[in-house]
XYZ file of C-alpha atoms in Angstrom:
500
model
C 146.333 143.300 50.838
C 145.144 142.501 54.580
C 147.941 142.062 57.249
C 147.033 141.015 60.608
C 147.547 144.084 63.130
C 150.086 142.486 65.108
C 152.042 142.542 62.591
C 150.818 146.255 60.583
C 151.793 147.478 63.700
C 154.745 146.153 64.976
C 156.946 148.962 66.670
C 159.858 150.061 64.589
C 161.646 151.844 67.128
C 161.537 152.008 71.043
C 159.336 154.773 71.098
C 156.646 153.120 69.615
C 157.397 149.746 72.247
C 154.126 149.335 74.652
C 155.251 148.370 78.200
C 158.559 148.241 78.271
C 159.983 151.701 79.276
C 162.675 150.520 81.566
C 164.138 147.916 78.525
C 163.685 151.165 76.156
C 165.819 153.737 78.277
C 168.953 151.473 78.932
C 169.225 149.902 75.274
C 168.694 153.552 74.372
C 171.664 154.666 76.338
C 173.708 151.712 75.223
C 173.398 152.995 71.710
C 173.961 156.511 72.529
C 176.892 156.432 75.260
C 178.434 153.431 72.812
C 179.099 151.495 75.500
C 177.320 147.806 73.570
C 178.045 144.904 74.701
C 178.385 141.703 72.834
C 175.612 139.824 73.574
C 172.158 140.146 74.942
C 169.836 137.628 76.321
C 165.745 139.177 76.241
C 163.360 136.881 78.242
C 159.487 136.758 79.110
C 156.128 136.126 78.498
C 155.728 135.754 74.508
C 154.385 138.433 72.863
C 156.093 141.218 75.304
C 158.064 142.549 72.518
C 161.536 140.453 72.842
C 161.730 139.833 69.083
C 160.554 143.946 68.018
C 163.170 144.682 70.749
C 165.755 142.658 68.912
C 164.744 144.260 65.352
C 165.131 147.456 67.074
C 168.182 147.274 68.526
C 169.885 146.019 65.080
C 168.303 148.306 63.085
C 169.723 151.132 65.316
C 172.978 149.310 64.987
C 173.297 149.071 61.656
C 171.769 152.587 60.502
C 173.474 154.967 58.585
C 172.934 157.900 60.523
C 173.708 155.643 63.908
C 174.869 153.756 66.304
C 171.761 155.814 67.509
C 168.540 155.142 69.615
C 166.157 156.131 67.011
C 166.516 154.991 63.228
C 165.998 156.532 60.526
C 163.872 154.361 59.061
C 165.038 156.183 55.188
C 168.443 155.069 54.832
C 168.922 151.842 52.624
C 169.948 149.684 55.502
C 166.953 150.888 57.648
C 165.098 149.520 54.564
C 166.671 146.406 54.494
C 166.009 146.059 57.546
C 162.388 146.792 57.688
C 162.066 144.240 55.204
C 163.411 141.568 56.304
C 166.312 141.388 53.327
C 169.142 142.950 55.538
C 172.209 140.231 54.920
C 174.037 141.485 58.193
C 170.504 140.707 60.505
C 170.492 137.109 60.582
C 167.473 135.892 62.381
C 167.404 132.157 63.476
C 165.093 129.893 64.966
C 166.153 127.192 67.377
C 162.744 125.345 68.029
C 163.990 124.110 64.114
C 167.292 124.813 64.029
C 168.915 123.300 67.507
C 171.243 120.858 65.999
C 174.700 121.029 66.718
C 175.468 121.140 62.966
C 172.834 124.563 62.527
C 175.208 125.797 65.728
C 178.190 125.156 63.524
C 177.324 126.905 60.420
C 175.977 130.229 62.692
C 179.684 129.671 63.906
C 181.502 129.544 60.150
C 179.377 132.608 59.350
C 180.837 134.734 62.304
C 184.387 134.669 60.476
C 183.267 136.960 57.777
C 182.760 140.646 57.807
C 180.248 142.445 57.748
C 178.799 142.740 53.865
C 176.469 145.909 53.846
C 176.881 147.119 57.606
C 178.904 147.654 60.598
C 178.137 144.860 62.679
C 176.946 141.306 61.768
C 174.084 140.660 64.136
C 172.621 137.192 65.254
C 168.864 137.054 66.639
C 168.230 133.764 68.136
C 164.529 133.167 69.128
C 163.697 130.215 71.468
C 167.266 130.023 72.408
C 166.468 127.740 74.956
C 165.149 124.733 72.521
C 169.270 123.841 71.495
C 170.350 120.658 72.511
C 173.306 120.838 75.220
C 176.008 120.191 72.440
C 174.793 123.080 70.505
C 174.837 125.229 73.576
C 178.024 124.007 74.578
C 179.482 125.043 71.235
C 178.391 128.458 70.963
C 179.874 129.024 74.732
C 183.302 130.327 73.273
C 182.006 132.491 70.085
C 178.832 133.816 72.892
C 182.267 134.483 75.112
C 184.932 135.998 72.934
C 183.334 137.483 69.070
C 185.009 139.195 66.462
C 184.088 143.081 67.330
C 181.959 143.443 64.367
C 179.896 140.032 65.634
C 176.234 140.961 67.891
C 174.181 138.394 69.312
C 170.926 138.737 70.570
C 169.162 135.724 72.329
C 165.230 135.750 72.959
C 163.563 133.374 74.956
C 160.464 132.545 77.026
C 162.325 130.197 79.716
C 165.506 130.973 80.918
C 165.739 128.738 83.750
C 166.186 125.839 81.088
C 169.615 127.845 79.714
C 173.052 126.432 81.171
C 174.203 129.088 83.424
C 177.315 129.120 80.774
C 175.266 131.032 78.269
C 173.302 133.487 80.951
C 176.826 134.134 82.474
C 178.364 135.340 79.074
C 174.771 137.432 78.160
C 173.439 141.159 79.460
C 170.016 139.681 80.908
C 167.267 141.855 79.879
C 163.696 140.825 81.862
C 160.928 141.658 79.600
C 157.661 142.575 81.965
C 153.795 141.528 81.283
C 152.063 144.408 79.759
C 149.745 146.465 81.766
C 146.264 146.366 81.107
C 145.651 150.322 80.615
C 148.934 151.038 78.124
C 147.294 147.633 76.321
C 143.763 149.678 76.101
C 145.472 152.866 75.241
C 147.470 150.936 72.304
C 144.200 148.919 71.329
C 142.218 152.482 71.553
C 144.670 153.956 68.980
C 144.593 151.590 66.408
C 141.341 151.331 66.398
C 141.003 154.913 65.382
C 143.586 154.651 62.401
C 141.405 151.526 61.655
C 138.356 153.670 61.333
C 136.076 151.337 63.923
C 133.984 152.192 66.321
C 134.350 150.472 69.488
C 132.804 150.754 73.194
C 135.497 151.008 75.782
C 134.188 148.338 78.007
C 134.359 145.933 75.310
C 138.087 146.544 74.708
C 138.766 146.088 78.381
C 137.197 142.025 77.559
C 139.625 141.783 74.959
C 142.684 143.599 76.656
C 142.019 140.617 79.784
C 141.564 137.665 77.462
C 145.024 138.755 75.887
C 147.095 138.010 79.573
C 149.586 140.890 78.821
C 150.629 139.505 75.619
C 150.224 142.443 73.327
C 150.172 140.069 70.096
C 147.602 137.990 71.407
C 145.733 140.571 72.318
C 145.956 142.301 68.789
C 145.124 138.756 67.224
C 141.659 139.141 69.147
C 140.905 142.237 67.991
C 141.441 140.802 64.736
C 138.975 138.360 65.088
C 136.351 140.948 67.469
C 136.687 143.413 63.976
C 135.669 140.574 61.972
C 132.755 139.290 64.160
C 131.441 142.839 65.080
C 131.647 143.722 61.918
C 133.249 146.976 62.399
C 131.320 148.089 65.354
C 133.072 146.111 68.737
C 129.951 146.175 71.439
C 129.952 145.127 75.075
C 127.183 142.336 73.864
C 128.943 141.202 71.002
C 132.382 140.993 72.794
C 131.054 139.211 75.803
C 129.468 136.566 73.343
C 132.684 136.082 71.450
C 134.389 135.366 74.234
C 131.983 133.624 76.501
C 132.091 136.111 79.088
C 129.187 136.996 81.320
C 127.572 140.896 80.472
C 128.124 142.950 82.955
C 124.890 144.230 83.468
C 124.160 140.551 84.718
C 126.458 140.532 86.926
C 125.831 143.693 88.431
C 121.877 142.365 88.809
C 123.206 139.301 90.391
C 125.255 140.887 93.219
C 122.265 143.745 93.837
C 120.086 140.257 94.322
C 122.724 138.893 96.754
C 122.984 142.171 98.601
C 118.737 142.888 98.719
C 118.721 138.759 99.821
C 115.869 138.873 96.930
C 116.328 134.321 96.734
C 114.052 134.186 94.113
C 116.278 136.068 91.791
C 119.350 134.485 93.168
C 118.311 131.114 92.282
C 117.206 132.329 88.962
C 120.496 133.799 88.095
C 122.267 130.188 89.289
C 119.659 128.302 87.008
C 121.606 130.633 84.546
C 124.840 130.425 85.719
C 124.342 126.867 84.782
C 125.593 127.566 81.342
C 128.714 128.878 82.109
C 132.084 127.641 83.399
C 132.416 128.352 86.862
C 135.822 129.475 86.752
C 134.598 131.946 83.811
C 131.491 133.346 86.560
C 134.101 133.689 89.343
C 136.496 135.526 87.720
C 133.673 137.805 85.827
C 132.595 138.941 89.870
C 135.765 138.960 90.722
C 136.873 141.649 88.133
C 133.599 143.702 88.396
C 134.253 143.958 91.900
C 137.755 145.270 91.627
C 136.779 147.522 89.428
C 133.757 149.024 91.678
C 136.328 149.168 94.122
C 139.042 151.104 92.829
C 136.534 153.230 91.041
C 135.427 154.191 94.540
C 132.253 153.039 94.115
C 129.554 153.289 97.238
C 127.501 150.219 95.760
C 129.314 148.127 98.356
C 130.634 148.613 102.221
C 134.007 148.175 102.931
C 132.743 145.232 105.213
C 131.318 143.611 102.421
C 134.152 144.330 99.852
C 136.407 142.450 102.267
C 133.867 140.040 102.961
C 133.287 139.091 99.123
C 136.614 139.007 98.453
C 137.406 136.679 100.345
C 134.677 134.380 99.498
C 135.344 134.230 95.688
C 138.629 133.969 96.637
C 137.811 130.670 98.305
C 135.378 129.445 95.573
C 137.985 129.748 93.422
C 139.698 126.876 95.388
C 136.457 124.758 95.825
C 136.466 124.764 91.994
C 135.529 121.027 91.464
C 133.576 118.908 88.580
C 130.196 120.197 89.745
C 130.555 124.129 88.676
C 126.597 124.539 89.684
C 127.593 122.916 93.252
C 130.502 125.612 93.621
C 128.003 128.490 92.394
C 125.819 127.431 94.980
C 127.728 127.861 97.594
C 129.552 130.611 96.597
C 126.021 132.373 96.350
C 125.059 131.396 100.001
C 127.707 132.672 101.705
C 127.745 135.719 99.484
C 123.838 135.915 101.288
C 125.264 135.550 104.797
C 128.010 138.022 104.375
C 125.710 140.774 103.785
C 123.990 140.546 106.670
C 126.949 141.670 108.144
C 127.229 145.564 109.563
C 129.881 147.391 109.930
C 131.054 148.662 113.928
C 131.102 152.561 113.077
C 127.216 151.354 111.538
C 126.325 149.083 114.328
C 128.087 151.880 116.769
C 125.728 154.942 115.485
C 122.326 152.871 115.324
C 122.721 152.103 119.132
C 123.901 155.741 119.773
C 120.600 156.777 118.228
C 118.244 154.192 119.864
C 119.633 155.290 122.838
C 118.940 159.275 122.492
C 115.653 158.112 121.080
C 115.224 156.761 124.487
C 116.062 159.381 126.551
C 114.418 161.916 124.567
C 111.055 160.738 124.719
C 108.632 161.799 127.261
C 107.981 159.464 130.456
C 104.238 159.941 130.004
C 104.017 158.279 126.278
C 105.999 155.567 127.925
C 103.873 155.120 130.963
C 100.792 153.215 129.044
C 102.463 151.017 127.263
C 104.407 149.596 130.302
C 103.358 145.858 131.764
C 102.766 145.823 135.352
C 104.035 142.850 137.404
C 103.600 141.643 140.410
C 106.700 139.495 139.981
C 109.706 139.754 142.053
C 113.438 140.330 140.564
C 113.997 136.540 141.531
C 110.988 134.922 139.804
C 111.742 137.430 136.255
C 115.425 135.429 136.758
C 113.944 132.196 136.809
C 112.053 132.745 134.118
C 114.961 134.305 131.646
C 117.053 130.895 133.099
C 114.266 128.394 131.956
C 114.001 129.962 128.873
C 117.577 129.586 128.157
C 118.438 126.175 129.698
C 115.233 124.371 131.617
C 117.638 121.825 133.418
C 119.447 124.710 134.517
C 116.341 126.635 135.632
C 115.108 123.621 137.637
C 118.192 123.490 139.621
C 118.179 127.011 139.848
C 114.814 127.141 141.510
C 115.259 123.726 143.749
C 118.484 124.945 145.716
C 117.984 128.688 145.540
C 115.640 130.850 147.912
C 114.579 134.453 147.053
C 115.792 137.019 149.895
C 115.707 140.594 149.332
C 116.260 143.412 145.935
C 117.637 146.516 147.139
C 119.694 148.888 145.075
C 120.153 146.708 141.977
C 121.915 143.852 144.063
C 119.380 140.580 144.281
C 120.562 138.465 147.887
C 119.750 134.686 147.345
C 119.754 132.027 149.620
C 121.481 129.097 148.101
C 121.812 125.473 150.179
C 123.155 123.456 146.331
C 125.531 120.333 147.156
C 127.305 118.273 144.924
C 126.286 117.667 141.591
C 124.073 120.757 141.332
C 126.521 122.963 142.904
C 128.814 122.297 139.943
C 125.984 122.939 137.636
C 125.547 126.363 139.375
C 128.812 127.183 139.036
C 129.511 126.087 135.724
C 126.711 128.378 134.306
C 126.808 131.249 136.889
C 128.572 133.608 134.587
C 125.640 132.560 132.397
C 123.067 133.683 135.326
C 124.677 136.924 135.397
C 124.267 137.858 131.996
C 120.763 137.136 131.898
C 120.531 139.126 134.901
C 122.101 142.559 134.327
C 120.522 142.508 130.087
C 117.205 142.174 132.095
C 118.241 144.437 135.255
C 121.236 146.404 133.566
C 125.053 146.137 133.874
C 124.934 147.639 137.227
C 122.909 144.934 138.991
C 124.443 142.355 140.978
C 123.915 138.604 142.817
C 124.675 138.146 146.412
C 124.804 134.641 147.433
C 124.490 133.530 150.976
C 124.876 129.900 151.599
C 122.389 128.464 153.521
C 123.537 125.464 155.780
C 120.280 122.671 156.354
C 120.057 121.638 160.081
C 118.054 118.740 161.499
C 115.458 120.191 163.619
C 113.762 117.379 165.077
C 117.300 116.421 166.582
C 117.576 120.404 168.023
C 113.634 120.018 169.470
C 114.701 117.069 171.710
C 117.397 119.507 173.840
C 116.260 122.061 176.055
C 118.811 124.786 176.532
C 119.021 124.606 180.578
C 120.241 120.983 179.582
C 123.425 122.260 178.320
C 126.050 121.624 180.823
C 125.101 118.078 182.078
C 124.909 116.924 178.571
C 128.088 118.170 177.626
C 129.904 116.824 180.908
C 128.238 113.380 180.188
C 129.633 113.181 176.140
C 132.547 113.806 177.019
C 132.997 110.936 179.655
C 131.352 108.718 176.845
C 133.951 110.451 174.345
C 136.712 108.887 176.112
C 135.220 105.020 175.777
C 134.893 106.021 171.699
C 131.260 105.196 172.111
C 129.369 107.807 169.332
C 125.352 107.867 169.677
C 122.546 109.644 169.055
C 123.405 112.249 171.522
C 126.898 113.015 171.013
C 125.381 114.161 167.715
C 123.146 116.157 169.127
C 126.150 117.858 171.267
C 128.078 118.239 168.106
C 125.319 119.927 165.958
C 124.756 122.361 169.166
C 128.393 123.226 169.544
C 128.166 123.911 165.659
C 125.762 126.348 165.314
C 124.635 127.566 168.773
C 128.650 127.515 170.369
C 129.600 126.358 173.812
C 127.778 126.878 176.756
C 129.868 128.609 179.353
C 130.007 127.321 182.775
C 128.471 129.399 185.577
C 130.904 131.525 188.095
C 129.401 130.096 192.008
């Protein structure tokens, strides 16, 4: 007669229990030091083993040849209990029994002895579902039991049990199973089974089961029946709507090559399939290229990916091809990307290449100019910013390049001056990429003087017209020549008088 394989192979001692090696070794030296306690709480995600556990641990309880950690599985209460007819193993469930009247009756039953076995034991799945009254009236049997009286409480929430009942319980935390002891267990079963199986399909089926061992066996059930005894990577991935992983692979070696035409062939695809679904697919296939070390990817663009499917996975929205989309893109730009040790070597080489090559190949391929350092300046400034280049050219004058430094002449007021020095760092740049990073800018300021007013004043003049603006000085009377006088004085000095 078929059984379903979660259930064919259901652990029947703690040696046999996938996952859960730290639960194993302390109920195992609880049973073998004696030192039990009354009750037990087991919590976590469902299908982690809580209930096996709790079979377990009675069955060692009550066999003949224990209190021991491994059961003999032969005696007549091992038996019993294998088959589910043990009267001292009472196993209730309080989704449908929660009542304060099914609490009762558990209660009446802990009076009696033992009929078969040392210890009466109480399993209690889903002890969470009882209604508070219930709970509350189990708080002083849970507290203080006869010593022949176990109870062991399962459950998948414990936050929603009255800190009464956790308080009067050893708390035992029941992990999600590992992927790899899940594919090891799925691997050997498969074997006894007699089906042949590809390993990368199991790994689909051992992530579709989410650590839960018994949903993971229930797929494999179902992958048996649909691969008809042969699990493939093809069949699998159609089964459970997964992308192949050849696909995938041929998508990201588009992205990488920047081949669009592919890439917009594989999102026409894409198309067909949740979004969610895609993104998690890449995501996977590139955690697994990673830890497997694998050089089809930079670290750069590891990082770089990562974090973009991380953030798709966020911009997950009603339009899965829009998300794709721009997932894909900036997937594109990232790989344009270069690492610095990359970056650092190319320029190291272009460099040597440089130096090593003879000055005479060089020599005919080299433009003459008869352009000065100034006028190549202007140029790289207009084609960067023409407003700037104008202003540049209409309040700067070219005066000398010696020894890398260029001297200009610059007479900029207002306005422009602000311009210049806004953007001078700017100037700069473009200067020493064209000149190199030793070249500098001198800037002399150039001051603009009136020279019809200077033409007008002959030097021998000097004296008398400074004697005479400075009797008009004291009347407060300013004219034409005072400013004359002034603009003298400013750039020529005073005039000295003469020793008689």
């Amino acid at each position: 007669m078929f059984r379903a394989l979660a259930i064919k192979y259901r652990p029947k001692t703690f040696d046999e229990l996938v996952g859960q090696k730290t639960i194993s070794t302390s109920l195992k030296y609880a049973l073998n030091s004696k030192r039990l306690a009354h009750a037990y709480l087991f919590s976590g995600l469902r299908g982690s083993g809580k209930t096996s556990s709790a079979r377990i641990f009675s069955r060692s309880l009550v066999c003949e040849k224990g209190p021991s950690d491994t059961p003999c599985l032969e005696c007549k209460q091992c038996l019993a209990s294998l088959e589910g007819t043990h009267m001292d193993i009472i196993e209730m469930d309080a989704a449908s029994n929660r009542g304060l009247e099914d609490i009762q009756t558990l209660i009446e039953q802990t009076k009696y002895a033992p009929s078969m076995a040392r210890f009466k034991i109480f399993i209690i799945d889903e002890v969470h579902m009882l209604t508070p009254q219930a709970a509350n009236a189990l708080l002083k049997t849970l507290e203080e039991p006869p010593d022949y009286v176990k109870f062991i409480l399962a459950t998948t929430d414990p936050l929603k049990l009255p800190a009464t009942v956790l308080s009067r319980t050893q708390h035992f935390r029941f992990k999600q199973i590992a992927q790899s002891e899940i594919l090891n267990h799925l691997k050997e079963i498969l074997i006894k089974e007699n089906v042949e199986f590809e390993e990368e399909a199991l790994k689909f089926i051992a992530r579709s089961g989410n650590g839960s061992l018994r949903d993971t066996l229930t797929l494999l059930d179902q992958a048996i029946i649909f691969c008809q005894n042969h699990i493939s990577t093809t069949k699998i991935t159609e089964m459970l709507g997964f992308l192949d992983p050849l696909k995938i692979k041929e998508f990201y070696t588009a992205l990488l090559q920047k081949d669009r035409e592919k890439v917009f062939e594989f999102l026409e695809e894409l198309q067909n399939y949740e979004a969610s679904s895609v993104i998690d697919e890449m995501l996977f296939y590139l955690k697994e290229s990673f830890f497997a070390r694998s050089n089809e990817f930079s670290t750069l663009v590891y990082e770089r990916f990562f974090r973009i499917l991380s953030r798709a996975k966020n911009m997950l929205c009603d339009d899965d091809g829009f998300t794709l989309c721009v997932m894909a893109f900036m997937m594109m730009e990232a790989s344009h990307l270069k690492e610095i040790d990359t970056q650092i070597s190319e320029i190291k080489s272009t460099q040597t290449t440089q130096k090593s090559s003879p000055k005479i190949s060089i020599a005919p391929t080299t433009q003459k100019t008869d352009k000065n350092a100034y006028e190549l300046l202007l140029e790289l400034i207009y084609d960067r910013d023409y407003d700037l280049g104008e202003c540049f050219e209409n309040t700067t004058q070219f005066i000398s390049f010696e020894n890398q430094i260029l001297t200009i002449g610059s007479n900029a007021q207002g306005q422009e001056r602000d311009m210049l020095n806004k953007n001078f760092k700017l100037i700069i740049e473009l200067f020493k990429n064209k000149f190199g990073n030793e070249a500098k800018i001198e800037v002399k300021k150039e001051i603009a003087i009136d020279e019809s007013k200077l033409n007008s004043i002959k030097q021998e003049d000097f004296k008398d017209k400074i004697n005479s603006f400075k009797n008009q000085s004291k009347s407060n009377q300013i004219d034409e020549e005072k400013e004359k006088l002034e603009a003298l004085e400013k750039y020529f000095g005073k005039a000295v008088e003469e020793k008689t």
